[in-house]
Coordinates of C-alpha atoms in Angstrom, one line a residue:
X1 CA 145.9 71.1 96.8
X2 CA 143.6 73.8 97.9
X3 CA 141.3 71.4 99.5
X4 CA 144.5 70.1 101.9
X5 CA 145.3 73.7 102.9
X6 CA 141.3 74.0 103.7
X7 CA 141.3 71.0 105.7
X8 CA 144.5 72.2 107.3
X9 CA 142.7 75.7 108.2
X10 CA 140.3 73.8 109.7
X11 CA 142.1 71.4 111.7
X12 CA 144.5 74.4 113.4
X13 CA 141.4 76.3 114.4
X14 CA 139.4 73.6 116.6
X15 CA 143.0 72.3 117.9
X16 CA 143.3 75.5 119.3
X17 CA 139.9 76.3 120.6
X18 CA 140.4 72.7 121.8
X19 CA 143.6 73.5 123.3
X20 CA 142.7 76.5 124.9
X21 CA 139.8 75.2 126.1
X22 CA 141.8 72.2 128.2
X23 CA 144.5 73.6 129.6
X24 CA 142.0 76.3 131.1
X25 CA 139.6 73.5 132.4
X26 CA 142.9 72.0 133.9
X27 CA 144.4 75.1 135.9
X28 CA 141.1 75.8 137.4
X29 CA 140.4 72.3 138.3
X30 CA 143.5 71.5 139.5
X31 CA 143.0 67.9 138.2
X32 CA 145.9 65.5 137.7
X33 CA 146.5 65.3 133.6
X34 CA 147.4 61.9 132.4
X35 CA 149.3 61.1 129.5
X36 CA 145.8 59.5 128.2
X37 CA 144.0 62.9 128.6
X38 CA 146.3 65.0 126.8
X39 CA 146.6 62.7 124.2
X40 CA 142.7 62.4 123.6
X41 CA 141.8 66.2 124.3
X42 CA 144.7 68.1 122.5
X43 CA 145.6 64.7 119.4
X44 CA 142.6 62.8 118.6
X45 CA 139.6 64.9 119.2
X46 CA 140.6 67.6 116.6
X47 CA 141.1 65.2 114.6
X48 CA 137.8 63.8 114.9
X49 CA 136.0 66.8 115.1
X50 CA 138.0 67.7 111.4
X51 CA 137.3 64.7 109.4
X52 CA 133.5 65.2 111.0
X53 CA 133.1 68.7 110.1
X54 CA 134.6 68.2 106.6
X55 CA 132.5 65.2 105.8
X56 CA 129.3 67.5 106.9
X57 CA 130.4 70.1 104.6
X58 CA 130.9 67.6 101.4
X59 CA 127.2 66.2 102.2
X60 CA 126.1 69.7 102.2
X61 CA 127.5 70.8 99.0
X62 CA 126.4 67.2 97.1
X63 CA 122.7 68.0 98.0
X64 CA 123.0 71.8 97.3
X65 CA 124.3 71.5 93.5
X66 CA 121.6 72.2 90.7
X67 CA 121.0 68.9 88.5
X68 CA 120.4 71.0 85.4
X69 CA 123.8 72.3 84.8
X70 CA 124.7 67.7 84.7
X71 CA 122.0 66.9 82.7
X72 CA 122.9 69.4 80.0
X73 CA 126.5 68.5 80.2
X74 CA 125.7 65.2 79.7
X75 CA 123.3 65.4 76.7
X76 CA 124.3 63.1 73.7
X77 CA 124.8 64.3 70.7
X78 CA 121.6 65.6 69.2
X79 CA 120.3 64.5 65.7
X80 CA 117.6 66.6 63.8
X81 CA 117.1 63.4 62.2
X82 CA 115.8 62.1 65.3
X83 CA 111.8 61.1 65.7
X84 CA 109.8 64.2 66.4
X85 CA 108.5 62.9 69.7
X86 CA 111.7 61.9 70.8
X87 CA 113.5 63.5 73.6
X88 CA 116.3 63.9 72.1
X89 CA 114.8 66.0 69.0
X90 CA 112.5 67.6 71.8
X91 CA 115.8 69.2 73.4
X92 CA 117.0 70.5 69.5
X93 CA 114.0 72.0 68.7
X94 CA 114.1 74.9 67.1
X95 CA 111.9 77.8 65.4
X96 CA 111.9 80.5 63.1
X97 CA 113.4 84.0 63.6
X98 CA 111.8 86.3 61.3
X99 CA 112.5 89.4 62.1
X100 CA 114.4 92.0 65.0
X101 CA 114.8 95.2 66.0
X102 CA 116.6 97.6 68.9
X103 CA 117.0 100.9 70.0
X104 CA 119.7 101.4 72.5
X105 CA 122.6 103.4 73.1
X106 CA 124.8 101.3 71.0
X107 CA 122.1 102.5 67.8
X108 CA 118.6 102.5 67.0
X109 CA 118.5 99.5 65.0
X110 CA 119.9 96.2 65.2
X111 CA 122.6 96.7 62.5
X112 CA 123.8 99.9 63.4
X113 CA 123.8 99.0 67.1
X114 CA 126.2 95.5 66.2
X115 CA 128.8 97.6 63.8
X116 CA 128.6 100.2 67.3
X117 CA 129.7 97.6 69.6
X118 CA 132.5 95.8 66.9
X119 CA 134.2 99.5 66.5
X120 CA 135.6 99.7 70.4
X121 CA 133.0 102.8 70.8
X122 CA 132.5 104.7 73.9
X123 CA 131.7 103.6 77.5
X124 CA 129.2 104.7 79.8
X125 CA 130.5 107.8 81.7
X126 CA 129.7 110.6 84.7
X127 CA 125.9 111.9 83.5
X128 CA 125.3 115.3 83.4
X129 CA 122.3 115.4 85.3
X130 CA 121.9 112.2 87.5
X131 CA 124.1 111.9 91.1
X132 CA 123.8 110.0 94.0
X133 CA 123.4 110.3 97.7
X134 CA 127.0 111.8 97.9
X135 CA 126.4 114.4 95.0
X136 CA 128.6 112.8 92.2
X137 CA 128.0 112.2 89.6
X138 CA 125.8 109.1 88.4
X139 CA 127.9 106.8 85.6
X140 CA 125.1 106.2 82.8
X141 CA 124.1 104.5 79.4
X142 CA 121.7 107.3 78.2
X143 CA 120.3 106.9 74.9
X144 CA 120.3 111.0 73.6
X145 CA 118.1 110.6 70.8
X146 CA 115.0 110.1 74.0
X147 CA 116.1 113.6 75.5
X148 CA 116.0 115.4 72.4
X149 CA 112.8 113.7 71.1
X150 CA 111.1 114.6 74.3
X151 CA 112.3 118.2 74.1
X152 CA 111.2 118.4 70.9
X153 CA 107.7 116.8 70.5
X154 CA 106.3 117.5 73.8
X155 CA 102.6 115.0 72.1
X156 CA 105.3 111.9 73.1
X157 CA 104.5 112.2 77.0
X158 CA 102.3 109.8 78.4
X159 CA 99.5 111.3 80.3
X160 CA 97.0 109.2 82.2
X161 CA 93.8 109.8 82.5
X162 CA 93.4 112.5 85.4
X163 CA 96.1 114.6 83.4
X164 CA 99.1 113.9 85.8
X165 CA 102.1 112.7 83.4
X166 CA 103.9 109.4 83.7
X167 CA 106.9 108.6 85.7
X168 CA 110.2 109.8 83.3
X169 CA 111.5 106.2 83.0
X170 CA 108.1 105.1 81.5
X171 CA 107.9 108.4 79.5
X172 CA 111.6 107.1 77.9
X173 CA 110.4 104.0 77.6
X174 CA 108.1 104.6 75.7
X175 CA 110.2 106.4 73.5
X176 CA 112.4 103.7 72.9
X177 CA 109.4 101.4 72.0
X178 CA 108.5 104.1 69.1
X179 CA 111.6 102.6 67.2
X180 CA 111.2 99.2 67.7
X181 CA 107.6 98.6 67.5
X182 CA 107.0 99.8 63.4
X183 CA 109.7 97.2 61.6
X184 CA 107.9 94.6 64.1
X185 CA 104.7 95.4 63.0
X186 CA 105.6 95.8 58.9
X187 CA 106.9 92.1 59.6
X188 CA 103.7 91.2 60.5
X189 CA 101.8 93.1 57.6
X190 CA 103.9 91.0 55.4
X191 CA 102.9 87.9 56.9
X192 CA 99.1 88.5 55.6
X193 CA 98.1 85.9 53.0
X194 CA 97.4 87.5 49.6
X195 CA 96.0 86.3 45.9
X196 CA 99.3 85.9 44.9
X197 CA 100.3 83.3 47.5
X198 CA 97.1 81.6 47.2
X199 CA 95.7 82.9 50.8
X200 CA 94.0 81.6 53.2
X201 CA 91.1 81.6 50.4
X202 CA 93.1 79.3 48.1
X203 CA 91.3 76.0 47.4
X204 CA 92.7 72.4 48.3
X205 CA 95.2 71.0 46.5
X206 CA 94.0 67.4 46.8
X207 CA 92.1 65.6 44.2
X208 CA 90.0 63.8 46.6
X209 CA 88.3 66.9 48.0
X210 CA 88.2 68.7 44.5
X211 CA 84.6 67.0 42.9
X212 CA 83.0 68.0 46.2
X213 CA 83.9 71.6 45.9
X214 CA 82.8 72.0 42.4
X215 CA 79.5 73.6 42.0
X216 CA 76.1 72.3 41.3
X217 CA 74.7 72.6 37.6
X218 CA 72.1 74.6 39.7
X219 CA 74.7 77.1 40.4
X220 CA 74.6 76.6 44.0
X221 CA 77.6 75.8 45.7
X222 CA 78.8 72.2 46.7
X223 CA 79.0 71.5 50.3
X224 CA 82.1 71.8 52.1
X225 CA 83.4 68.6 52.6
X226 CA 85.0 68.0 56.3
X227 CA 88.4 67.2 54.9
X228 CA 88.2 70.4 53.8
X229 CA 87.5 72.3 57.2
X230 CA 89.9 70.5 59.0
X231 CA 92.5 71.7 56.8
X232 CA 91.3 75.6 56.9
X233 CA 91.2 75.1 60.5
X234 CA 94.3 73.8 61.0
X235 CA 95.6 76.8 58.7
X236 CA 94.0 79.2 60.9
X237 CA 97.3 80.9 63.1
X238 CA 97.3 82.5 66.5
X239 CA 99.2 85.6 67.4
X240 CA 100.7 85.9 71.1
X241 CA 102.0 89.3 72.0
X242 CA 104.3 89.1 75.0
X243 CA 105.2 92.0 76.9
X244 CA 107.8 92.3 79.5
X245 CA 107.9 95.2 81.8
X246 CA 109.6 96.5 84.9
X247 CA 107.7 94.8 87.5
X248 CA 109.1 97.8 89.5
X249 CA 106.9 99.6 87.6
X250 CA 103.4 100.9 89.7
X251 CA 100.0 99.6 88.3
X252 CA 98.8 102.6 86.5
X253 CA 101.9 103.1 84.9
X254 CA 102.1 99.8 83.4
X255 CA 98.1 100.1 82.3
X256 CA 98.8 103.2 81.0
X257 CA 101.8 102.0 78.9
X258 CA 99.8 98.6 77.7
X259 CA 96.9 100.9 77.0
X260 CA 99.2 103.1 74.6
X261 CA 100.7 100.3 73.0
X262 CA 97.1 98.6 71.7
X263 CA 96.4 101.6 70.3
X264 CA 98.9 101.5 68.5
X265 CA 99.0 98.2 66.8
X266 CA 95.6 98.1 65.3
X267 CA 98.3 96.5 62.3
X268 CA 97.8 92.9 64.0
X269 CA 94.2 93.0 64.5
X270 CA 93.8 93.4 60.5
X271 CA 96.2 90.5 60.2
X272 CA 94.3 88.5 62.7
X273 CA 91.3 89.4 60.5
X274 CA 92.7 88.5 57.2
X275 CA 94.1 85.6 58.2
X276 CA 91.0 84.2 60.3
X277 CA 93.5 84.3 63.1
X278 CA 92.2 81.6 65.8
X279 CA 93.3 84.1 68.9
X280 CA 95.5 87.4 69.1
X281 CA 96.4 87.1 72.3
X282 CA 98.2 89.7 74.6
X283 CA 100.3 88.6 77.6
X284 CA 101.1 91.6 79.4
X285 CA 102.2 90.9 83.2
X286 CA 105.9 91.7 84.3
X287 CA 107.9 88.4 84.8
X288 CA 109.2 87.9 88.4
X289 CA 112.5 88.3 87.1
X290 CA 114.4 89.5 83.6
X291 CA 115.2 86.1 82.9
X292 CA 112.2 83.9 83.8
X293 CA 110.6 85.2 80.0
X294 CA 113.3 83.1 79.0
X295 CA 111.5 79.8 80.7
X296 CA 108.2 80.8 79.1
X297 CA 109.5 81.0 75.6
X298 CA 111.3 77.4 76.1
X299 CA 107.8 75.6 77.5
X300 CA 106.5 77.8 74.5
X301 CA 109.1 76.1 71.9
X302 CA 108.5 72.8 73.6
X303 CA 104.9 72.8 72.9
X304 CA 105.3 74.0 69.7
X305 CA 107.4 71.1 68.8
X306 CA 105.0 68.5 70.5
X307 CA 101.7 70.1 69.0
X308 CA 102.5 71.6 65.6
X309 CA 100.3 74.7 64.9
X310 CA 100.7 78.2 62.8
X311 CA 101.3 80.2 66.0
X312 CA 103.6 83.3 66.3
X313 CA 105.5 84.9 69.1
X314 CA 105.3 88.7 69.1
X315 CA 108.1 89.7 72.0
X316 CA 108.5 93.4 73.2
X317 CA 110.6 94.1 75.8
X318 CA 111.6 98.2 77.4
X319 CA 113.1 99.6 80.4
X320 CA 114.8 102.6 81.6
X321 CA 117.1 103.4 85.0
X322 CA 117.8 107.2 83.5
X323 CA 116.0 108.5 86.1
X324 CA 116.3 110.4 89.5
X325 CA 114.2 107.9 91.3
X326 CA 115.1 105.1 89.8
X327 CA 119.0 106.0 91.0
X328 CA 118.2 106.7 94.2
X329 CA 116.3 103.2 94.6
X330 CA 119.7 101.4 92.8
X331 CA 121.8 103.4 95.8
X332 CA 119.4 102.1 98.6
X333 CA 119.1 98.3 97.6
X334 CA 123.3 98.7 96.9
X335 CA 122.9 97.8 93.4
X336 CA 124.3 101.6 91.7
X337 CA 128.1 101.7 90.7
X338 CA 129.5 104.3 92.5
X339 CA 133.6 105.6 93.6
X340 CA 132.9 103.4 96.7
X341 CA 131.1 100.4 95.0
X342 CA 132.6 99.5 91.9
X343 CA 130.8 96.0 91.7
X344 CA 127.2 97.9 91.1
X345 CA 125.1 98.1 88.0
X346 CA 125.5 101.0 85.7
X347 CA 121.8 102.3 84.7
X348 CA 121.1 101.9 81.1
X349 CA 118.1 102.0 78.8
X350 CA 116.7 100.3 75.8
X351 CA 114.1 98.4 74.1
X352 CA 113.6 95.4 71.9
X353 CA 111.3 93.1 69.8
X354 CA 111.3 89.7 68.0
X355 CA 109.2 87.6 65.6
X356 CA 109.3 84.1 66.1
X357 CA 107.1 81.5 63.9
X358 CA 106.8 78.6 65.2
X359 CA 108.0 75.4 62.4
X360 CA 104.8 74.5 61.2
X361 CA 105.4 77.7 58.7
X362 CA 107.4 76.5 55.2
X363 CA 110.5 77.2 55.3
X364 CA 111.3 80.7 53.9
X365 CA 114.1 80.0 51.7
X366 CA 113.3 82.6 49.3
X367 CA 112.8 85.1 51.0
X368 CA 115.1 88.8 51.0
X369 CA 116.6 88.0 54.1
X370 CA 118.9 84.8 55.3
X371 CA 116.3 82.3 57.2
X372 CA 117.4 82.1 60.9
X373 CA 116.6 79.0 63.5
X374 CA 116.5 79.8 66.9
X375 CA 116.9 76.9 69.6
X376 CA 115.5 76.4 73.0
X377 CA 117.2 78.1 75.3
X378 CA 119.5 76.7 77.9
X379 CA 118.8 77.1 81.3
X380 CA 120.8 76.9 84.1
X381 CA 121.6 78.5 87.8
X382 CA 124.8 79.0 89.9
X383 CA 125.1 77.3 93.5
X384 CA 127.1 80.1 94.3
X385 CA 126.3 84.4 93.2
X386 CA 128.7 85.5 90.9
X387 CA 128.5 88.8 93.4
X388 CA 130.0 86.8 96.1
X389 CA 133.7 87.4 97.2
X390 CA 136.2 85.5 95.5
X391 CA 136.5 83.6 92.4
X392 CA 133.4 83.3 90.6
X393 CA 132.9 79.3 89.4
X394 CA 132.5 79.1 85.4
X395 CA 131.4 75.6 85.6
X396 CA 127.7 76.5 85.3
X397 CA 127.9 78.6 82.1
X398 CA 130.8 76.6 80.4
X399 CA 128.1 73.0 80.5
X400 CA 125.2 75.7 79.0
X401 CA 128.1 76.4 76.1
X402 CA 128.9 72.9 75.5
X403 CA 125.6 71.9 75.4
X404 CA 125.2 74.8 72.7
X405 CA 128.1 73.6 70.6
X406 CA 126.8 70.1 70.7
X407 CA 123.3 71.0 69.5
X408 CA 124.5 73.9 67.2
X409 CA 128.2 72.9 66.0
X410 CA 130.0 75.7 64.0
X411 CA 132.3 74.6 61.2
X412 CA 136.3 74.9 62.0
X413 CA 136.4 77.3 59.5
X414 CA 134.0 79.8 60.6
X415 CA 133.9 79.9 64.7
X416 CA 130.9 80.8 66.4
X417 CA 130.5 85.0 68.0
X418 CA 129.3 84.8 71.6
X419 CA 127.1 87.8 72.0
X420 CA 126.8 88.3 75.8
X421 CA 125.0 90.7 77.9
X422 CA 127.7 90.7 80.4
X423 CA 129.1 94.4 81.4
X424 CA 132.1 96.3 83.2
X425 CA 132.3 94.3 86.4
X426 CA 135.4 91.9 87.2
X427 CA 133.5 88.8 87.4
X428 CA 131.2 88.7 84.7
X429 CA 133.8 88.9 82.2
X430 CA 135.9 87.0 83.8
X431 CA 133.7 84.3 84.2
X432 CA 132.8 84.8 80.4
X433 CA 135.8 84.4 79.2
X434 CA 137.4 81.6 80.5
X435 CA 134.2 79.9 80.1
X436 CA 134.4 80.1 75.7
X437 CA 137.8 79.6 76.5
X438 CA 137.5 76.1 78.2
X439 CA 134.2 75.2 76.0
X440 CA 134.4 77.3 72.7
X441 CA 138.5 76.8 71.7
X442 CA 138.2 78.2 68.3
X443 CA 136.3 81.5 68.8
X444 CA 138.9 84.3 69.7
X445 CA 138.1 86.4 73.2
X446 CA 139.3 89.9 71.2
X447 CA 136.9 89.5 68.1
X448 CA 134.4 86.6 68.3
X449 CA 133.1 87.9 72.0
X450 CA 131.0 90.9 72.5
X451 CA 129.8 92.2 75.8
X452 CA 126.6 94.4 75.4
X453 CA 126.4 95.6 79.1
X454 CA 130.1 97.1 78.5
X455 CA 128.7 99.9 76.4
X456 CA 124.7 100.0 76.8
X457 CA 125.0 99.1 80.8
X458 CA 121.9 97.3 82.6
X459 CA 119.0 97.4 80.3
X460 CA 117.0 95.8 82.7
X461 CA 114.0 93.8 81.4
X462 CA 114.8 94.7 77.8
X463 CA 118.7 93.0 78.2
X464 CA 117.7 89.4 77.3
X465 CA 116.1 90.3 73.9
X466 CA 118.2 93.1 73.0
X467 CA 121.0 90.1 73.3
X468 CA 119.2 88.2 71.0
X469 CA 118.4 90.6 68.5
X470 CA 121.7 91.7 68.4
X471 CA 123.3 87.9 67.9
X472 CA 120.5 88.1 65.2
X473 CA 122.0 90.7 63.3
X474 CA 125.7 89.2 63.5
X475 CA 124.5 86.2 62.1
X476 CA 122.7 87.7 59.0
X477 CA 126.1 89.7 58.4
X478 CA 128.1 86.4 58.5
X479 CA 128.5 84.8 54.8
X480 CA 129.1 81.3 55.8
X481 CA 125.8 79.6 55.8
X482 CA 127.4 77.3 58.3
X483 CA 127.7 80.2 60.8
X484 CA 126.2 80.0 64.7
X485 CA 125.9 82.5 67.1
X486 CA 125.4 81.9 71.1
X487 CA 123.5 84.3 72.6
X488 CA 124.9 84.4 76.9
X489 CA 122.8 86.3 79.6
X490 CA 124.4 86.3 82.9
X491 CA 124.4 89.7 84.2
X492 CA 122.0 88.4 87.4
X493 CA 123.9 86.9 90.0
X494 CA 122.5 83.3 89.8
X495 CA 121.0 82.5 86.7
X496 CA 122.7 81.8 83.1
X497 CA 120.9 81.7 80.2
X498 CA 122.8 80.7 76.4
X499 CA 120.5 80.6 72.9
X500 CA 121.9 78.9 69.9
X501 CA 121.2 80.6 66.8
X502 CA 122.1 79.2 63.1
X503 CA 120.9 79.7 59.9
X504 CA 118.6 77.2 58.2
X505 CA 119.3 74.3 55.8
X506 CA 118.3 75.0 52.4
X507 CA 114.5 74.5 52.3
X508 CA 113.0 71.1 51.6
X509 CA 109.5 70.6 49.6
X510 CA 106.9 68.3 51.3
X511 CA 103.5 67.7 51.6
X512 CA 103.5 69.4 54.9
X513 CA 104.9 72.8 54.0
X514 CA 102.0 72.4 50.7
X515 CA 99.3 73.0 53.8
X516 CA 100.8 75.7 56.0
X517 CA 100.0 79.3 55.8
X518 CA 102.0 81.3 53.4
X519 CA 105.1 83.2 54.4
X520 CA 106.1 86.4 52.6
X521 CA 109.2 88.4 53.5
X522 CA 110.0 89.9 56.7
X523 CA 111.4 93.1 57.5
X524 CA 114.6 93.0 59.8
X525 CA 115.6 96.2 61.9

């Protein structure tokens, strides 16, 4: 129906430029109109020019939709039973989630910050100290534990090396990154091989290689056989460190913050050392935007799944807007909610960190804390901004949440909780919630849907991990071992992003798992 009143629109607006037009032409030509000619000009021709325009317009929007959205929605069913180099166990690959942490308004860990946001707390309000061009006040997400830590321990600022102090959103940031970065690192620690777990040191379990490792009567060592090195190279893992920062960020600052950050993590490079670590790698430039880390960690999850290795994933994200400058850049590029702009972003802060192991680790079944699988995340962009005027399409982020439930089905009796970083403007919520509506039934909009943006605001390039880590923590609190969570980023105006996350089946003994790397515990934050 609304594509007959469209066409309709259309129709009355070239008749009557069409209209107009003619009967103009004819008083100033004083030409003789035959029934033919009015017929033709002011009957057919709009016509024509309609279904012509209209046809145009169809063609135009066929060639403009994105494929990706489709081909998600029309994935089969996916098997984990399928053949690893399959494409369809290629698209449900998934990998270990050790370990999490946060600091952001909501709390200053990961637990804390999810029993925050279930308890209806507090939303961002006026900020003492922040206003815009107009002198109001600035509505904020300030995290108060960074203003009283920096009043208190004046050591914490960030100096570089001429002496002149960092900017105040990388002086917060860094802040934040104090509470994240120690669980992160214990998890690590724990990863180290030890006696006790055989280590890295252990020798090989098969009896073909054992006579050749036995020493000589002479006392002098056997040679290493080759079976033997190819197996303590293949046990030997590589740690990547990714860090994303504000590309708005200048050089120095971000040099200066990478620089502070090494220093402080001389942790991994004894675990790189212990473990005869291949590579500690550090990947430190900004993404070109928050959600294109998202793209590297699925070609990252992808490879891992076509070239099984003992790698890890180290991710760190921080940002701040709780800043003078930092506002007044928000106000220029129209992007600060204000009394006369209530579709802006309200400035937030934060910071977050995951551990991911790729599957070639055994399966830690025994270990203190429930064993999460993380998929590869779905990606997917909007034809049309969710910013623009009128009703914002949920088409787009309803196929990402099918294609979720398909690859990670919840049980009927435990739905899944949608942990989205949507926050207080019209259409992201609305375009969240009829969206689980229309592809998650079963999960309830008042309890199984939680919007971090709502009470922590923008957290700029830390958003899409803090969402994760957060959907980390509801899982490990739920008690069916059935239980998912979706993790939803769709705060930019274009792209959508949805991670499944599950726990993991009860762990299987093979010959594989005999040969990979021991796992100890993690710590979770």
């Amino acid at each position: 129906m609304t594509q007959v009143w469209k066409v309709a629109g259309m129709w009355l607006v070239i008749a009557a430029v069409i209209w107009l037009f003619s009967i103009w032409q004819w008083q100033t030509t004083d030409a003789t109109v035959a029934d033919r000619d009015i017929v033709m000009q002011l009957l057919v021709l709009p016509v024509m020019l309609t279904v012509a325009l209209w046809l145009t317009l169809r063609g135009v929007q066929r060639l403009r939709k994105s494929p990706a959205p489709a081909a998600d929605r029309a994935a089969p069913t996916v098997s984990l039973d399928e053949q690893p180099g399959s494409e369809a166990a290629l698209r449900a690959a998934t990998t270990w989630l050790l370990a999490s942490a946060v600091s952001l308004r909501a709390g200053s860990d990961a637990d804390a910050a999810w029993a925050t946001l279930q308890s209806n707390p507090p939303r961002p309000g006026p900020d003492a100290t922040l206003f815009d061009l107009d002198g109001m006040p600035v509505f904020a997400a300030r995290v108060e534990q960074v203003d009283e830590l920096l009043a208190s321990e004046p050591d914490a600022v960030l100096s570089h090396p001429d002496g002149r102090a960092a900017s105040v959103a990388v002086q917060r940031a860094w802040v934040l990154m104090q509470s994240v970065l120690p669980p992160l690192l214990d998890a690590v620690s724990r990863l180290i091989p030890d006696e006790t777990h055989g280590g890295s040191s252990r020798e090989p379990e098969d009896d073909a290689a054992a006579p050749s490792m036995r020493a000589h009567l002479s006392g002098v060592a056997a040679p290493v056989s080759a079976q033997h090195l190819a197996i303590q190279e293949a046990r030997r893992p590589t740690l990547t460190v990714r860090l994303a920062l504000p590309a708005r960020w200048s050089v120095e600052d971000q040099a200066l913050f990478v620089q502070a950050l090494r220093g402080q993590c001389g942790v991994l490079l004894d675990w790189a050392e212990a473990t005869h670590a291949r590579a500690l790698r550090w990947q430190t430039t900004p993404p070109e935007s928050v959600d294109a880390v998202w793209h590297e960690v699925d070609q990252t999850l992808a490879r891992w799944h076509r070239d099984p290795a003992p790698e890890l994933l180290l991710m760190l994200a921080v940002d701040s807007a709780i800043d003078a400058d930092e506002i007044d850049g928000l106000q220029a590029r129209g992007e600060l909610f204000t009394a006369h702009h209530q579709q802006g972003r309200i400035p937030g802060e934060g910071a977050a960190g995951l551990l991911l192991a790729s599957p070639m680790w055994p399966q830690p079944g025994a270990l203190d804390v429930p064993a999460i699988l993380l998929g590869r995340p779905l990606l997917a962009r909007r034809d049309k901004s969710a910013d623009a005027v009128g009703r914002a399409s949920t088409a787009t982020l309803q196929a990402l949440l099918e294609a979720a439930a398909t690859r990670s089905p919840a049980p009927a009796d435990a739905p899944p909780v949608v942990v989205a970083d949507a926050d207080h403007r019209g259409s992201r919520a609305a375009e969240l919630f009829e969206s689980v509506q229309d592809a998650l039934p079963a999960v309830d909009a008042a309890t199984g849907v939680v919007r971090l943006g709502e009470v922590c605001g923008d957290l700029g390039a830390a958003r899409g991990v803090a969402t994760i880590a957060l959907a980390h923590a509801a899982l490990r609190q739920q008690a069916s071992p059935d239980a998912t969570t979706y993790a939803v980023l769709m705060q930019d105006s274009h792209e959508r992003v949805v991670v499944p996350l599950r726990h993991a089946p009860p762990p299987v003994t093979s010959d594989a798992n005999a040969d990979a790397p021991p796992l100890s515990a993690p710590a979770t934050a």
